[in-house]
Amino acid sequence: MRKSNFVHLHIHSEYSILDGVPSVEEIVRKAKEEGMPYLALTDHGNIFGAIEFAITAESNGIVPIIGCELYVAPKSRFDKTSKKEDDGNFHIVLLTINEEGYKNLCKLITFSYTEGFFRKPRVDKELLRKFSDGLIATSSCMQGEVSLLLSKGFYNEALKAAMEYREIFGDRFYLEVQANNLPSQKIVNEGLKKISEETGISLVATNDVHFIEKKDSEIQDILLCIQTGKTLKDQDRFKIKTDEIYFKSEKEMLRDLTGFEDAIYRTMEVAEKISFRFDFDIVHIPQMGSFSDLERLAKEGLEEKLKIMEMKNTLPFPKEEYYRRLQSELEVIKNLKFHSYFLIVSDIVSFAKKNGIPVGAGRGSAAGSLVAYALGITNVDPLKFGLLFERFLNPGRTSMPDIDVDVCAKRREEVFSYITEKYGKANVAHIVTFSTRRGKGAVRDVGRVMGISPERLNEIAKRV
């Protein structure tokens, strides 16, 4: 197997929505073919692919580097008055060194959406100063502040910007030269080399990868047209100016960046500074209440339900069986330390019911839990219907329990508001979902971009 002394530190996957072409699996496969021991993922404004990337890379013997290409507001993140089509944002690439760096990257991304969002999620230098620890920064592509100033001929301003980033990140800031073969990039690369010689800021080489093979540039062109609502025939559309931003080998990087060999090999030096790894064995659960609280509420809830069944003469089994089952389930929950999870879900369902917001009776394996039934999370008696708790939780399970709760769509926001108010905005989040284009939808989108008539597209789509 070949061994590469160059690793990609700036690369985009399909999680750079409608911009990056390759899947995480394709990127990792290519890195493995090239013998790269490390690999970074730096999607635009998000780390949506981080977990998938880490798992896929590690399973293929590659050390994953979690990163992101952030948008930096030219002034304050709160300034949302720009009328420029590109919003005048700068780019910066951040790579996670350690756990503190990962937490800081998450904070930066969060603030970019909650405070800085203006067409794109943006941070500013105030945030970069506050959350720079544990992060390596590179000056990014031609849209990075230093490179952009150099491309406009403003050397002194570019030098000043480079020194400002150096002040923020210390020796963890690198000037990023790229191998995209654009005439303007070559000018910028020379400018970056001069700044490096003048300031001592190290150079590092990347290729701002957006697709795997050079021929895939056409696919990216189509994706950009879908993103911007244009067709391939539109002359005024946004288009990447080069087909060179593909997954280049060490040999290709050396060929296309003559005179920057040190910057190419420094990628390994940068990668070796990074120690952060996800610990997938740790389950993070907010600690709300104690196991004693859960035990008390479950016993009180069961007693109430048993009384009602006795009154209606509908008790299917002796009460002792219910108590034995409850105690058995509670022991499992205690040993797995999942009591807080049950208390939180119970609290949410209880709020909904008290306020007349319809919730479902319970579905999935959680319906097999007597504790969930006793707490009012589900409305199904598992003993009566012979449902097994072990399908939901058992001593051999280490993953989180999963309770599906259906909430009335019309009043769901009331439940969200309650959760946010009680547990804190910083502790509540929606689960992200991704829609993928398949079959007929993909045919219609790509066909429209290629200028095929709607009638013809309908005809083609019907055959899928």
PDB file of C-alpha atoms in Angstrom, residues 66-315:
ATOM      1  CA  ILE A  66     -13.088  17.364  12.518  1.00  0.00           C
ATOM      2  CA  GLY A  67     -13.209  20.822  10.988  1.00  0.00           C
ATOM      3  CA  CYS A  68     -15.386  23.447   9.380  1.00  0.00           C
ATOM      4  CA  GLU A  69     -15.077  26.294   6.894  1.00  0.00           C
ATOM      5  CA  LEU A  70     -16.800  29.176   8.637  1.00  0.00           C
ATOM      6  CA  TYR A  71     -18.122  32.431   7.189  1.00  0.00           C
ATOM      7  CA  VAL A  72     -16.692  35.523   8.894  1.00  0.00           C
ATOM      8  CA  ALA A  73     -18.698  38.748   8.821  1.00  0.00           C
ATOM      9  CA  PRO A  74     -16.529  41.658   7.606  1.00  0.00           C
ATOM     10  CA  LYS A  75     -17.712  43.780  10.555  1.00  0.00           C
ATOM     11  CA  SER A  76     -19.932  42.539  13.358  1.00  0.00           C
ATOM     12  CA  ARG A  77     -22.034  39.374  13.158  1.00  0.00           C
ATOM     13  CA  PHE A  78     -24.940  41.598  14.175  1.00  0.00           C
ATOM     14  CA  ASP A  79     -24.480  43.851  11.124  1.00  0.00           C
ATOM     15  CA  LYS A  80     -27.022  42.627   8.566  1.00  0.00           C
ATOM     16  CA  THR A  81     -27.122  45.510   6.131  1.00  0.00           C
ATOM     17  CA  SER A  82     -24.872  44.223   3.311  1.00  0.00           C
ATOM     18  CA  LYS A  83     -26.488  44.403  -0.134  1.00  0.00           C
ATOM     19  CA  LYS A  84     -23.681  42.528  -1.895  1.00  0.00           C
ATOM     20  CA  GLU A  85     -24.704  39.305  -3.580  1.00  0.00           C
ATOM     21  CA  ASP A  86     -21.910  37.421  -1.800  1.00  0.00           C
ATOM     22  CA  ASP A  87     -22.586  39.366   1.441  1.00  0.00           C
ATOM     23  CA  GLY A  88     -18.895  40.298   1.597  1.00  0.00           C
ATOM     24  CA  ASN A  89     -18.194  37.408   3.980  1.00  0.00           C
ATOM     25  CA  PHE A  90     -14.696  36.043   4.454  1.00  0.00           C
ATOM     26  CA  HIS A  91     -13.920  32.339   4.887  1.00  0.00           C
ATOM     27  CA  ILE A  92     -11.746  30.667   7.517  1.00  0.00           C
ATOM     28  CA  VAL A  93     -10.999  26.967   8.064  1.00  0.00           C
ATOM     29  CA  LEU A  94     -10.929  25.679  11.644  1.00  0.00           C
ATOM     30  CA  LEU A  95      -9.622  22.254  12.679  1.00  0.00           C
ATOM     31  CA  THR A  96     -10.288  20.641  16.061  1.00  0.00           C
ATOM     32  CA  ILE A  97      -7.169  19.833  18.119  1.00  0.00           C
ATOM     33  CA  ASN A  98      -8.761  18.546  21.321  1.00  0.00           C
ATOM     34  CA  GLU A  99     -12.036  18.328  23.234  1.00  0.00           C
ATOM     35  CA  GLU A 100     -11.901  22.010  24.190  1.00  0.00           C
ATOM     36  CA  GLY A 101     -11.463  22.859  20.522  1.00  0.00           C
ATOM     37  CA  TYR A 102     -14.428  20.704  19.537  1.00  0.00           C
ATOM     38  CA  LYS A 103     -16.625  22.430  22.116  1.00  0.00           C
ATOM     39  CA  ASN A 104     -15.440  25.834  20.911  1.00  0.00           C
ATOM     40  CA  LEU A 105     -16.123  24.894  17.290  1.00  0.00           C
ATOM     41  CA  CYS A 106     -19.653  23.848  18.272  1.00  0.00           C
ATOM     42  CA  LYS A 107     -20.152  27.168  20.062  1.00  0.00           C
ATOM     43  CA  LEU A 108     -18.911  29.140  17.074  1.00  0.00           C
ATOM     44  CA  ILE A 109     -21.233  27.289  14.703  1.00  0.00           C
ATOM     45  CA  THR A 110     -24.168  27.708  17.097  1.00  0.00           C
ATOM     46  CA  PHE A 111     -23.621  31.464  17.389  1.00  0.00           C
ATOM     47  CA  SER A 112     -23.177  31.712  13.618  1.00  0.00           C
ATOM     48  CA  TYR A 113     -26.779  30.541  13.244  1.00  0.00           C
ATOM     49  CA  THR A 114     -28.423  32.060  16.334  1.00  0.00           C
ATOM     50  CA  GLU A 115     -26.727  35.481  16.260  1.00  0.00           C
ATOM     51  CA  GLY A 116     -24.893  35.949  12.993  1.00  0.00           C
ATOM     52  CA  PHE A 117     -27.178  34.415  10.385  1.00  0.00           C
ATOM     53  CA  PHE A 118     -27.647  36.681   7.378  1.00  0.00           C
ATOM     54  CA  ARG A 119     -28.188  34.608   4.244  1.00  0.00           C
ATOM     55  CA  LYS A 120     -25.390  32.423   5.625  1.00  0.00           C
ATOM     56  CA  PRO A 121     -24.365  31.458   9.184  1.00  0.00           C
ATOM     57  CA  ARG A 122     -21.621  33.919  10.203  1.00  0.00           C
ATOM     58  CA  VAL A 123     -19.204  34.473  13.064  1.00  0.00           C
ATOM     59  CA  ASP A 124     -17.022  37.533  13.587  1.00  0.00           C
ATOM     60  CA  LYS A 125     -13.583  38.179  15.040  1.00  0.00           C
ATOM     61  CA  GLU A 126     -15.035  38.869  18.479  1.00  0.00           C
ATOM     62  CA  LEU A 127     -16.317  35.289  18.581  1.00  0.00           C
ATOM     63  CA  LEU A 128     -13.086  33.905  17.102  1.00  0.00           C
ATOM     64  CA  ARG A 129     -11.115  35.597  19.901  1.00  0.00           C
ATOM     65  CA  LYS A 130     -13.450  34.237  22.546  1.00  0.00           C
ATOM     66  CA  PHE A 131     -13.498  30.635  21.286  1.00  0.00           C
ATOM     67  CA  SER A 132     -10.098  30.144  19.642  1.00  0.00           C
ATOM     68  CA  ASP A 133      -8.573  27.725  22.136  1.00  0.00           C
ATOM     69  CA  GLY A 134      -8.060  24.171  20.923  1.00  0.00           C
ATOM     70  CA  LEU A 135      -8.448  25.131  17.265  1.00  0.00           C
ATOM     71  CA  ILE A 136      -6.055  25.331  14.321  1.00  0.00           C
ATOM     72  CA  ALA A 137      -6.971  28.011  11.770  1.00  0.00           C
ATOM     73  CA  THR A 138      -5.992  28.376   8.117  1.00  0.00           C
ATOM     74  CA  SER A 139      -6.560  31.416   5.930  1.00  0.00           C
ATOM     75  CA  SER A 140      -8.833  29.381   3.643  1.00  0.00           C
ATOM     76  CA  CYS A 141      -9.550  29.872  -0.068  1.00  0.00           C
ATOM     77  CA  MET A 142      -9.601  32.943  -2.336  1.00  0.00           C
ATOM     78  CA  GLN A 143     -12.541  34.149  -0.258  1.00  0.00           C
ATOM     79  CA  GLY A 144     -10.418  34.161   2.901  1.00  0.00           C
ATOM     80  CA  GLU A 145      -9.651  37.688   4.098  1.00  0.00           C
ATOM     81  CA  VAL A 146      -5.883  37.539   3.541  1.00  0.00           C
ATOM     82  CA  SER A 147      -6.143  35.918   0.103  1.00  0.00           C
ATOM     83  CA  LEU A 148      -8.949  38.220  -1.027  1.00  0.00           C
ATOM     84  CA  LEU A 149      -6.929  41.330  -0.145  1.00  0.00           C
ATOM     85  CA  LEU A 150      -3.887  39.937  -1.939  1.00  0.00           C
ATOM     86  CA  SER A 151      -5.962  39.191  -5.052  1.00  0.00           C
ATOM     87  CA  LYS A 152      -7.008  42.864  -5.105  1.00  0.00           C
ATOM     88  CA  GLY A 153      -3.427  44.066  -4.771  1.00  0.00           C
ATOM     89  CA  PHE A 154      -3.734  45.275  -1.159  1.00  0.00           C
ATOM     90  CA  TYR A 155      -0.566  43.692   0.254  1.00  0.00           C
ATOM     91  CA  ASN A 156      -0.244  45.859   3.391  1.00  0.00           C
ATOM     92  CA  GLU A 157      -3.878  45.270   4.319  1.00  0.00           C
ATOM     93  CA  ALA A 158      -3.425  41.511   3.758  1.00  0.00           C
ATOM     94  CA  LEU A 159      -0.327  41.573   5.981  1.00  0.00           C
ATOM     95  CA  LYS A 160      -2.282  43.379   8.698  1.00  0.00           C
ATOM     96  CA  ALA A 161      -5.140  40.838   8.464  1.00  0.00           C
ATOM     97  CA  ALA A 162      -2.688  37.934   8.691  1.00  0.00           C
ATOM     98  CA  MET A 163      -1.130  39.423  11.820  1.00  0.00           C
ATOM     99  CA  GLU A 164      -4.584  39.885  13.345  1.00  0.00           C
ATOM    100  CA  TYR A 165      -5.413  36.192  12.847  1.00  0.00           C
ATOM    101  CA  ARG A 166      -1.961  35.338  14.202  1.00  0.00           C
ATOM    102  CA  GLU A 167      -2.794  37.387  17.293  1.00  0.00           C
ATOM    103  CA  ILE A 168      -6.065  35.460  17.717  1.00  0.00           C
ATOM    104  CA  PHE A 169      -4.749  31.930  17.135  1.00  0.00           C
ATOM    105  CA  GLY A 170      -1.002  32.260  17.846  1.00  0.00           C
ATOM    106  CA  ASP A 171       1.186  29.713  16.069  1.00  0.00           C
ATOM    107  CA  ARG A 172      -1.968  27.704  15.335  1.00  0.00           C
ATOM    108  CA  PHE A 173      -2.714  30.021  12.404  1.00  0.00           C
ATOM    109  CA  TYR A 174      -1.464  28.990   8.954  1.00  0.00           C
ATOM    110  CA  LEU A 175      -1.478  30.711   5.580  1.00  0.00           C
ATOM    111  CA  GLU A 176      -3.199  28.414   3.086  1.00  0.00           C
ATOM    112  CA  VAL A 177      -1.778  28.056  -0.423  1.00  0.00           C
ATOM    113  CA  GLN A 178      -3.850  26.091  -2.922  1.00  0.00           C
ATOM    114  CA  ALA A 179      -3.198  24.005  -6.038  1.00  0.00           C
ATOM    115  CA  ASN A 180      -6.219  24.975  -8.152  1.00  0.00           C
ATOM    116  CA  ASN A 181      -4.049  26.351 -11.009  1.00  0.00           C
ATOM    117  CA  LEU A 182      -6.013  29.611 -11.295  1.00  0.00           C
ATOM    118  CA  PRO A 183      -3.797  32.527 -12.424  1.00  0.00           C
ATOM    119  CA  SER A 184      -5.201  34.625  -9.580  1.00  0.00           C
ATOM    120  CA  GLN A 185      -4.443  31.846  -7.076  1.00  0.00           C
ATOM    121  CA  LYS A 186      -0.829  31.714  -8.223  1.00  0.00           C
ATOM    122  CA  ILE A 187      -0.511  35.446  -7.547  1.00  0.00           C
ATOM    123  CA  VAL A 188      -2.098  34.959  -4.122  1.00  0.00           C
ATOM    124  CA  ASN A 189       0.215  32.026  -3.346  1.00  0.00           C
ATOM    125  CA  GLU A 190       3.251  34.203  -4.021  1.00  0.00           C
ATOM    126  CA  GLY A 191       1.790  36.927  -1.822  1.00  0.00           C
ATOM    127  CA  LEU A 192       1.190  34.423   0.975  1.00  0.00           C
ATOM    128  CA  LYS A 193       4.776  33.197   0.663  1.00  0.00           C
ATOM    129  CA  LYS A 194       6.034  36.786   1.024  1.00  0.00           C
ATOM    130  CA  ILE A 195       3.859  37.340   4.124  1.00  0.00           C
ATOM    131  CA  SER A 196       5.154  34.063   5.556  1.00  0.00           C
ATOM    132  CA  GLU A 197       8.766  35.136   5.039  1.00  0.00           C
ATOM    133  CA  GLU A 198       8.071  38.532   6.589  1.00  0.00           C
ATOM    134  CA  THR A 199       6.097  37.317   9.633  1.00  0.00           C
ATOM    135  CA  GLY A 200       7.148  33.724  10.256  1.00  0.00           C
ATOM    136  CA  ILE A 201       3.562  32.476   9.831  1.00  0.00           C
ATOM    137  CA  SER A 202       3.841  28.979   8.344  1.00  0.00           C
ATOM    138  CA  LEU A 203       2.376  27.975   4.991  1.00  0.00           C
ATOM    139  CA  VAL A 204       0.189  24.913   4.550  1.00  0.00           C
ATOM    140  CA  ALA A 205      -1.062  23.492   1.237  1.00  0.00           C
ATOM    141  CA  THR A 206      -4.632  22.392   0.454  1.00  0.00           C
ATOM    142  CA  ASN A 207      -6.819  22.000  -2.599  1.00  0.00           C
ATOM    143  CA  ASP A 208     -10.255  23.039  -1.264  1.00  0.00           C
ATOM    144  CA  VAL A 209     -11.648  19.715  -2.489  1.00  0.00           C
ATOM    145  CA  HIS A 210     -15.249  19.749  -3.760  1.00  0.00           C
ATOM    146  CA  PHE A 211     -15.239  16.553  -5.836  1.00  0.00           C
ATOM    147  CA  ILE A 212     -13.164  13.371  -6.129  1.00  0.00           C
ATOM    148  CA  GLU A 213     -12.168  13.221  -9.789  1.00  0.00           C
ATOM    149  CA  LYS A 214     -11.544  16.115 -12.169  1.00  0.00           C
ATOM    150  CA  LYS A 215     -14.402  14.986 -14.436  1.00  0.00           C
ATOM    151  CA  ASP A 216     -16.819  15.414 -11.506  1.00  0.00           C
ATOM    152  CA  SER A 217     -16.658  19.200 -11.917  1.00  0.00           C
ATOM    153  CA  GLU A 218     -19.681  18.937 -14.207  1.00  0.00           C
ATOM    154  CA  ILE A 219     -21.689  17.406 -11.360  1.00  0.00           C
ATOM    155  CA  GLN A 220     -20.750  20.271  -9.064  1.00  0.00           C
ATOM    156  CA  ASP A 221     -21.775  22.724 -11.776  1.00  0.00           C
ATOM    157  CA  ILE A 222     -25.219  21.112 -11.883  1.00  0.00           C
ATOM    158  CA  LEU A 223     -25.506  21.209  -8.074  1.00  0.00           C
ATOM    159  CA  LEU A 224     -24.686  24.935  -8.036  1.00  0.00           C
ATOM    160  CA  CYS A 225     -27.367  25.529 -10.677  1.00  0.00           C
ATOM    161  CA  ILE A 226     -29.928  23.675  -8.552  1.00  0.00           C
ATOM    162  CA  GLN A 227     -28.844  25.732  -5.527  1.00  0.00           C
ATOM    163  CA  THR A 228     -29.143  29.081  -7.330  1.00  0.00           C
ATOM    164  CA  GLY A 229     -32.170  28.275  -9.505  1.00  0.00           C
ATOM    165  CA  LYS A 230     -30.198  28.687 -12.728  1.00  0.00           C
ATOM    166  CA  THR A 231     -29.611  26.529 -15.827  1.00  0.00           C
ATOM    167  CA  LEU A 232     -26.330  25.555 -17.462  1.00  0.00           C
ATOM    168  CA  LYS A 233     -27.104  27.975 -20.305  1.00  0.00           C
ATOM    169  CA  ASP A 234     -27.401  31.038 -18.033  1.00  0.00           C
ATOM    170  CA  GLN A 235     -24.416  33.288 -18.654  1.00  0.00           C
ATOM    171  CA  ASP A 236     -24.715  35.311 -15.439  1.00  0.00           C
ATOM    172  CA  ARG A 237     -24.874  32.350 -13.073  1.00  0.00           C
ATOM    173  CA  PHE A 238     -22.434  31.615 -10.254  1.00  0.00           C
ATOM    174  CA  LYS A 239     -19.829  29.148 -11.438  1.00  0.00           C
ATOM    175  CA  ILE A 240     -16.606  27.796  -9.973  1.00  0.00           C
ATOM    176  CA  LYS A 241     -13.759  29.049 -12.162  1.00  0.00           C
ATOM    177  CA  THR A 242     -11.686  25.875 -12.085  1.00  0.00           C
ATOM    178  CA  ASP A 243     -12.111  22.111 -12.412  1.00  0.00           C
ATOM    179  CA  GLU A 244      -8.913  21.574 -10.402  1.00  0.00           C
ATOM    180  CA  ILE A 245     -10.501  21.423  -6.930  1.00  0.00           C
ATOM    181  CA  TYR A 246     -10.557  17.635  -6.898  1.00  0.00           C
ATOM    182  CA  PHE A 247      -8.957  15.092  -4.539  1.00  0.00           C
ATOM    183  CA  LYS A 248      -5.360  15.397  -5.702  1.00  0.00           C
ATOM    184  CA  SER A 249      -2.650  12.920  -4.772  1.00  0.00           C
ATOM    185  CA  GLU A 250       0.649  13.919  -3.197  1.00  0.00           C
ATOM    186  CA  LYS A 251       2.251  13.621  -6.623  1.00  0.00           C
ATOM    187  CA  GLU A 252      -0.332  15.938  -8.207  1.00  0.00           C
ATOM    188  CA  MET A 253       0.044  18.485  -5.407  1.00  0.00           C
ATOM    189  CA  LEU A 254       3.837  18.524  -5.901  1.00  0.00           C
ATOM    190  CA  ARG A 255       3.306  18.949  -9.642  1.00  0.00           C
ATOM    191  CA  ASP A 256       0.875  21.855  -9.254  1.00  0.00           C
ATOM    192  CA  LEU A 257       2.562  23.670  -6.354  1.00  0.00           C
ATOM    193  CA  THR A 258       6.168  23.858  -7.438  1.00  0.00           C
ATOM    194  CA  GLY A 259       8.165  25.831  -4.905  1.00  0.00           C
ATOM    195  CA  PHE A 260       5.746  25.056  -2.072  1.00  0.00           C
ATOM    196  CA  GLU A 261       6.976  21.568  -1.163  1.00  0.00           C
ATOM    197  CA  ASP A 262       7.398  22.509   2.512  1.00  0.00           C
ATOM    198  CA  ALA A 263       3.763  23.654   2.647  1.00  0.00           C
ATOM    199  CA  ILE A 264       2.640  20.334   1.162  1.00  0.00           C
ATOM    200  CA  TYR A 265       4.584  18.237   3.661  1.00  0.00           C
ATOM    201  CA  ARG A 266       3.583  20.514   6.546  1.00  0.00           C
ATOM    202  CA  THR A 267       0.058  19.096   6.265  1.00  0.00           C
ATOM    203  CA  MET A 268       1.367  16.010   8.053  1.00  0.00           C
ATOM    204  CA  GLU A 269       2.876  18.174  10.791  1.00  0.00           C
ATOM    205  CA  VAL A 270      -0.484  19.907  11.274  1.00  0.00           C
ATOM    206  CA  ALA A 271      -2.391  16.613  11.319  1.00  0.00           C
ATOM    207  CA  GLU A 272      -0.071  15.140  13.944  1.00  0.00           C
ATOM    208  CA  LYS A 273      -0.936  18.000  16.341  1.00  0.00           C
ATOM    209  CA  ILE A 274      -4.535  16.828  16.480  1.00  0.00           C
ATOM    210  CA  SER A 275      -5.618  14.460  19.245  1.00  0.00           C
ATOM    211  CA  PHE A 276      -9.409  14.847  19.343  1.00  0.00           C
ATOM    212  CA  ARG A 277     -11.488  11.677  18.949  1.00  0.00           C
ATOM    213  CA  PHE A 278     -15.165  11.067  19.605  1.00  0.00           C
ATOM    214  CA  ASP A 279     -15.799   8.691  22.505  1.00  0.00           C
ATOM    215  CA  PHE A 280     -18.803   6.729  21.308  1.00  0.00           C
ATOM    216  CA  ASP A 281     -18.947   4.709  24.542  1.00  0.00           C
ATOM    217  CA  ILE A 282     -20.013   7.707  26.607  1.00  0.00           C
ATOM    218  CA  VAL A 283     -23.728   8.457  26.855  1.00  0.00           C
ATOM    219  CA  HIS A 284     -24.470  12.059  27.800  1.00  0.00           C
ATOM    220  CA  ILE A 285     -27.734  12.453  29.699  1.00  0.00           C
ATOM    221  CA  PRO A 286     -28.726  15.625  31.580  1.00  0.00           C
ATOM    222  CA  GLN A 287     -29.078  14.844  35.283  1.00  0.00           C
ATOM    223  CA  MET A 288     -32.608  15.852  36.277  1.00  0.00           C
ATOM    224  CA  GLY A 289     -33.777  14.487  39.596  1.00  0.00           C
ATOM    225  CA  SER A 290     -32.623  11.252  41.211  1.00  0.00           C
ATOM    226  CA  PHE A 291     -33.404   7.568  40.848  1.00  0.00           C
ATOM    227  CA  SER A 292     -35.414   7.837  44.085  1.00  0.00           C
ATOM    228  CA  ASP A 293     -37.634  10.428  42.399  1.00  0.00           C
ATOM    229  CA  LEU A 294     -38.277   8.072  39.490  1.00  0.00           C
ATOM    230  CA  GLU A 295     -38.958   5.136  41.798  1.00  0.00           C
ATOM    231  CA  ARG A 296     -41.431   7.151  43.868  1.00  0.00           C
ATOM    232  CA  LEU A 297     -43.308   8.563  40.848  1.00  0.00           C
ATOM    233  CA  ALA A 298     -43.456   5.150  39.139  1.00  0.00           C
ATOM    234  CA  LYS A 299     -44.869   3.423  42.240  1.00  0.00           C
ATOM    235  CA  GLU A 300     -47.402   6.203  42.818  1.00  0.00           C
ATOM    236  CA  GLY A 301     -48.467   6.091  39.183  1.00  0.00           C
ATOM    237  CA  LEU A 302     -48.826   2.291  39.166  1.00  0.00           C
ATOM    238  CA  GLU A 303     -50.881   2.298  42.360  1.00  0.00           C
ATOM    239  CA  GLU A 304     -53.258   4.830  40.816  1.00  0.00           C
ATOM    240  CA  LYS A 305     -53.706   2.739  37.679  1.00  0.00           C
ATOM    241  CA  LEU A 306     -54.202  -0.475  39.666  1.00  0.00           C
ATOM    242  CA  LYS A 307     -56.905   1.218  41.776  1.00  0.00           C
ATOM    243  CA  ILE A 308     -58.768   2.267  38.631  1.00  0.00           C
ATOM    244  CA  MET A 309     -58.535  -1.269  37.190  1.00  0.00           C
ATOM    245  CA  GLU A 310     -59.800  -2.750  40.449  1.00  0.00           C
ATOM    246  CA  MET A 311     -62.730  -0.342  40.525  1.00  0.00           C
ATOM    247  CA  LYS A 312     -63.630  -1.290  36.954  1.00  0.00           C
ATOM    248  CA  ASN A 313     -62.932  -4.961  37.650  1.00  0.00           C
ATOM    249  CA  THR A 314     -60.513  -5.071  34.690  1.00  0.00           C
ATOM    250  CA  LEU A 315     -57.330  -6.112  36.502  1.00  0.00           C
TER     251      LEU A 315
END
